[in-house]
mmCIF file of C-alpha atoms in Angstrom:
data_model
loop_
_atom_site.group_PDB
_atom_site.id
_atom_site.type_symbol
_atom_site.label_atom_id
_atom_site.label_comp_id
_atom_site.label_asym_id
_atom_site.label_seq_id
_atom_site.Cartn_x
_atom_site.Cartn_y
_atom_site.Cartn_z
ATOM 1 C CA MET W 12 31.551 30.237 18.077
ATOM 2 C CA THR W 13 29.723 32.308 20.668
ATOM 3 C CA THR W 14 26.344 31.567 22.124
ATOM 4 C CA ASP W 15 24.727 34.396 20.145
ATOM 5 C CA GLN W 16 26.164 33.040 16.904
ATOM 6 C CA LYS W 17 24.901 29.527 17.724
ATOM 7 C CA GLU W 18 21.422 30.848 18.496
ATOM 8 C CA LYS W 19 21.385 32.870 15.274
ATOM 9 C CA ARG W 20 22.560 29.822 13.288
ATOM 10 C CA ASN W 21 19.922 27.629 14.956
ATOM 11 C CA ASP W 22 17.189 30.201 14.260
ATOM 12 C CA GLU W 23 18.210 30.427 10.602
ATOM 13 C CA TYR W 24 18.264 26.646 10.357
ATOM 14 C CA ASN W 25 14.821 26.338 11.972
ATOM 15 C CA LYS W 26 13.435 28.923 9.534
ATOM 16 C CA TYR W 27 14.951 26.977 6.631
ATOM 17 C CA VAL W 28 13.470 23.686 7.874
ATOM 18 C CA LYS W 29 10.070 25.297 8.308
ATOM 19 C CA ARG W 30 10.248 26.727 4.787
ATOM 20 C CA VAL W 31 11.177 23.455 3.038
ATOM 21 C CA THR W 32 9.062 21.060 5.117
ATOM 22 C CA PRO W 33 5.873 20.233 3.236
ATOM 23 C CA THR W 34 2.642 21.030 4.986
ATOM 24 C CA HIS W 35 -0.246 18.587 4.873
ATOM 25 C CA CYS W 36 -3.913 19.256 5.241
ATOM 26 C CA LEU W 37 -5.304 16.270 7.138
ATOM 27 C CA SER W 38 -8.904 16.788 6.051
ATOM 28 C CA ALA W 39 -7.923 17.090 2.365
ATOM 29 C CA ASN W 40 -5.741 13.959 2.598
ATOM 30 C CA MET W 41 -8.568 12.028 4.237
ATOM 31 C CA LEU W 42 -11.012 13.184 1.566
ATOM 32 C CA LYS W 43 -8.637 12.142 -1.237
ATOM 33 C CA ALA W 44 -8.069 8.745 0.400
ATOM 34 C CA PHE W 45 -11.823 8.285 0.781
ATOM 35 C CA ILE W 46 -12.439 9.184 -2.868
ATOM 36 C CA LEU W 47 -9.688 6.963 -4.307
ATOM 37 C CA GLY W 48 -10.494 4.032 -2.004
ATOM 38 C CA GLY W 49 -14.162 4.444 -2.844
ATOM 39 C CA ILE W 50 -13.433 4.413 -6.572
ATOM 40 C CA ILE W 51 -11.374 1.219 -6.232
ATOM 41 C CA CYS W 52 -14.089 -0.455 -4.170
ATOM 42 C CA THR W 53 -16.790 0.723 -6.599
ATOM 43 C CA ILE W 54 -14.850 -0.805 -9.493
ATOM 44 C CA GLY W 55 -14.642 -4.035 -7.499
ATOM 45 C CA GLN W 56 -18.378 -4.013 -6.841
ATOM 46 C CA LEU W 57 -19.069 -3.357 -10.521
ATOM 47 C CA ILE W 58 -16.914 -6.363 -11.415
ATOM 48 C CA VAL W 59 -18.795 -8.574 -8.931
ATOM 49 C CA ASN W 60 -22.184 -7.361 -10.160
ATOM 50 C CA THR W 61 -21.203 -7.881 -13.797
ATOM 51 C CA CYS W 62 -19.941 -11.394 -13.110
ATOM 52 C CA THR W 63 -23.079 -12.418 -11.245
ATOM 53 C CA GLN W 64 -25.655 -10.779 -13.522
ATOM 54 C CA TYR W 65 -24.192 -11.241 -16.982
ATOM 55 C CA PHE W 66 -22.008 -14.320 -16.615
ATOM 56 C CA GLY W 67 -24.157 -16.261 -14.146
ATOM 57 C CA LEU W 68 -21.363 -16.807 -11.628
ATOM 58 C CA SER W 69 -22.035 -17.467 -7.969
ATOM 59 C CA SER W 70 -21.131 -14.822 -5.445
ATOM 60 C CA ASP W 71 -17.962 -16.688 -4.448
ATOM 61 C CA GLU W 72 -16.844 -17.153 -8.044
ATOM 62 C CA ALA W 73 -17.570 -13.502 -8.841
ATOM 63 C CA SER W 74 -15.541 -12.421 -5.821
ATOM 64 C CA ALA W 75 -12.596 -14.528 -6.969
ATOM 65 C CA TRP W 76 -12.770 -12.998 -10.451
ATOM 66 C CA CYS W 77 -13.020 -9.547 -8.894
ATOM 67 C CA SER W 78 -9.829 -10.163 -6.935
ATOM 68 C CA MET W 79 -7.987 -11.411 -10.001
ATOM 69 C CA ILE W 80 -9.119 -8.486 -12.161
ATOM 70 C CA LEU W 81 -8.221 -5.896 -9.494
ATOM 71 C CA ILE W 82 -4.766 -7.483 -9.154
ATOM 72 C CA LEU W 83 -4.343 -7.377 -12.933
ATOM 73 C CA ILE W 84 -5.418 -3.730 -13.118
ATOM 74 C CA SER W 85 -3.055 -2.810 -10.283
ATOM 75 C CA CYS W 86 -0.117 -4.603 -11.911
ATOM 76 C CA VAL W 87 -0.781 -3.018 -15.300
ATOM 77 C CA LEU W 88 -1.038 0.454 -13.750
ATOM 78 C CA THR W 89 2.183 -0.174 -11.819
ATOM 79 C CA ALA W 90 4.023 -1.358 -14.936
ATOM 80 C CA LEU W 91 2.856 1.750 -16.813
ATOM 81 C CA ASN W 92 3.990 3.996 -13.913
ATOM 82 C CA LEU W 93 0.423 5.164 -13.332
ATOM 83 C CA TYR W 94 -0.175 3.618 -9.908
ATOM 84 C CA ALA W 95 2.439 5.756 -8.114
ATOM 85 C CA PRO W 96 0.800 9.086 -9.042
ATOM 86 C CA LEU W 97 -2.564 7.686 -7.933
ATOM 87 C CA ALA W 98 -1.041 6.556 -4.639
ATOM 88 C CA ASN W 99 0.659 9.924 -4.159
ATOM 89 C CA TRP W 100 -2.631 11.699 -4.705
ATOM 90 C CA GLY W 101 -4.906 9.312 -2.807
ATOM 91 C CA GLY W 102 -2.499 8.200 -0.086
ATOM 92 C CA ALA W 103 -4.029 5.504 2.083
ATOM 93 C CA GLY W 104 -6.936 5.127 -0.346
ATOM 94 C CA ALA W 105 -4.560 3.349 -2.721
ATOM 95 C CA LEU W 106 -3.752 0.848 0.000
ATOM 96 C CA VAL W 107 -7.015 -1.020 -0.401
ATOM 97 C CA PRO W 108 -5.461 -4.350 0.506
ATOM 98 C CA ILE W 109 -5.517 -6.285 -2.731
ATOM 99 C CA THR W 110 -4.458 -3.434 -5.034
ATOM 100 C CA GLY W 111 -1.836 -2.096 -2.642
ATOM 101 C CA PHE W 112 -0.339 -5.548 -2.148
ATOM 102 C CA ALA W 113 -0.289 -6.221 -5.903
ATOM 103 C CA ASN W 114 1.398 -2.851 -6.435
ATOM 104 C CA GLY W 115 4.053 -3.736 -3.848
ATOM 105 C CA VAL W 116 4.888 -7.025 -5.509
ATOM 106 C CA CYS W 117 4.728 -5.689 -9.069
ATOM 107 C CA SER W 118 6.805 -2.587 -8.329
ATOM 108 C CA SER W 119 9.609 -4.751 -6.922
ATOM 109 C CA ALA W 120 9.471 -6.969 -9.999
ATOM 110 C CA CYS W 121 9.613 -3.949 -12.329
ATOM 111 C CA GLU W 122 12.442 -2.319 -10.394
ATOM 112 C CA PHE W 123 14.741 -5.337 -10.351
ATOM 113 C CA GLN W 124 13.998 -6.856 -13.779
ATOM 114 C CA VAL W 125 17.257 -5.431 -15.161
ATOM 115 C CA GLU W 126 19.164 -7.766 -12.824
ATOM 116 C CA GLY W 127 17.694 -10.816 -14.540
ATOM 117 C CA GLN W 128 14.939 -13.333 -13.973
ATOM 118 C CA VAL W 129 16.511 -15.210 -11.055
ATOM 119 C CA PHE W 130 18.620 -12.694 -9.145
ATOM 120 C CA GLY W 131 16.475 -9.730 -10.084
ATOM 121 C CA ILE W 132 12.811 -10.611 -10.167
ATOM 122 C CA GLY W 133 13.016 -13.976 -8.402
ATOM 123 C CA CYS W 134 15.067 -12.786 -5.430
ATOM 124 C CA GLN W 135 13.622 -9.291 -5.037
ATOM 125 C CA ILE W 136 9.927 -9.656 -5.889
ATOM 126 C CA PHE W 137 8.808 -9.995 -2.275
ATOM 127 C CA ARG W 138 11.101 -7.277 -0.915
ATOM 128 C CA ILE W 139 8.157 -5.057 0.014
ATOM 129 C CA ALA W 140 5.438 -7.689 0.325
ATOM 130 C CA GLY W 141 7.560 -10.235 2.224
ATOM 131 C CA PRO W 142 7.152 -8.634 5.652
ATOM 132 C CA VAL W 143 3.406 -8.377 5.073
ATOM 133 C CA ILE W 144 3.232 -12.094 4.275
ATOM 134 C CA LEU W 145 5.488 -13.004 7.209
ATOM 135 C CA TYR W 146 3.609 -11.025 9.829
ATOM 136 C CA GLY W 147 0.248 -11.973 8.348
ATOM 137 C CA ILE W 148 1.077 -15.666 8.702
ATOM 138 C CA PHE W 149 2.590 -15.186 12.156
ATOM 139 C CA SER W 150 -0.365 -13.203 13.491
ATOM 140 C CA SER W 151 -2.796 -15.748 11.987
ATOM 141 C CA TRP W 152 -0.901 -18.536 13.730
ATOM 142 C CA GLY W 153 -0.913 -16.621 17.023
ATOM 143 C CA LEU W 154 -4.642 -15.915 16.791
ATOM 144 C CA GLY W 155 -5.247 -19.579 15.908
ATOM 145 C CA VAL W 156 -3.419 -20.678 19.080
ATOM 146 C CA ILE W 157 -5.438 -18.217 21.157
ATOM 147 C CA TYR W 158 -8.661 -19.456 19.554
ATOM 148 C CA LEU W 159 -7.660 -23.069 20.211
ATOM 149 C CA ILE W 160 -6.940 -22.337 23.872
ATOM 150 C CA ILE W 161 -10.223 -20.486 24.306
ATOM 151 C CA THR W 162 -12.324 -23.196 22.653
ATOM 152 C CA CYS W 163 -10.585 -26.147 24.329
ATOM 153 C CA TYR W 164 -10.127 -24.879 27.860
ATOM 154 C CA LEU W 165 -12.812 -22.299 28.489
#
């Protein structure tokens, strides 16, 4: 193959890659993430307000109920295959920590349920969330050691 043929092949390939590569509008993606994240947080605030005003719960109790309800909603939406389209549309807005984490755990459970309770769900449920738990615990431990050193020796 001559140099001209290689250049022509490379040019055609680059044109093909440019044609099939999706383009993203950063400002539109940020706006969608802001809207979806805002909706999730607004739902959470509505849950907290409802719990405190109508059920007489303390702020801490209302926050706990809010977390549980948001996890439940996220798991139900994941099981019904409705969370993925929301996440595709809203991107990082769907990664509001508690709902994104619940989606990660629930999606693994749904995906591997055909393999059985033990080897499917039991072994694979933390496939996505496991690294988050591991590094969360490790970084908390590391920050705790740093805090201990600072408070004891400085």
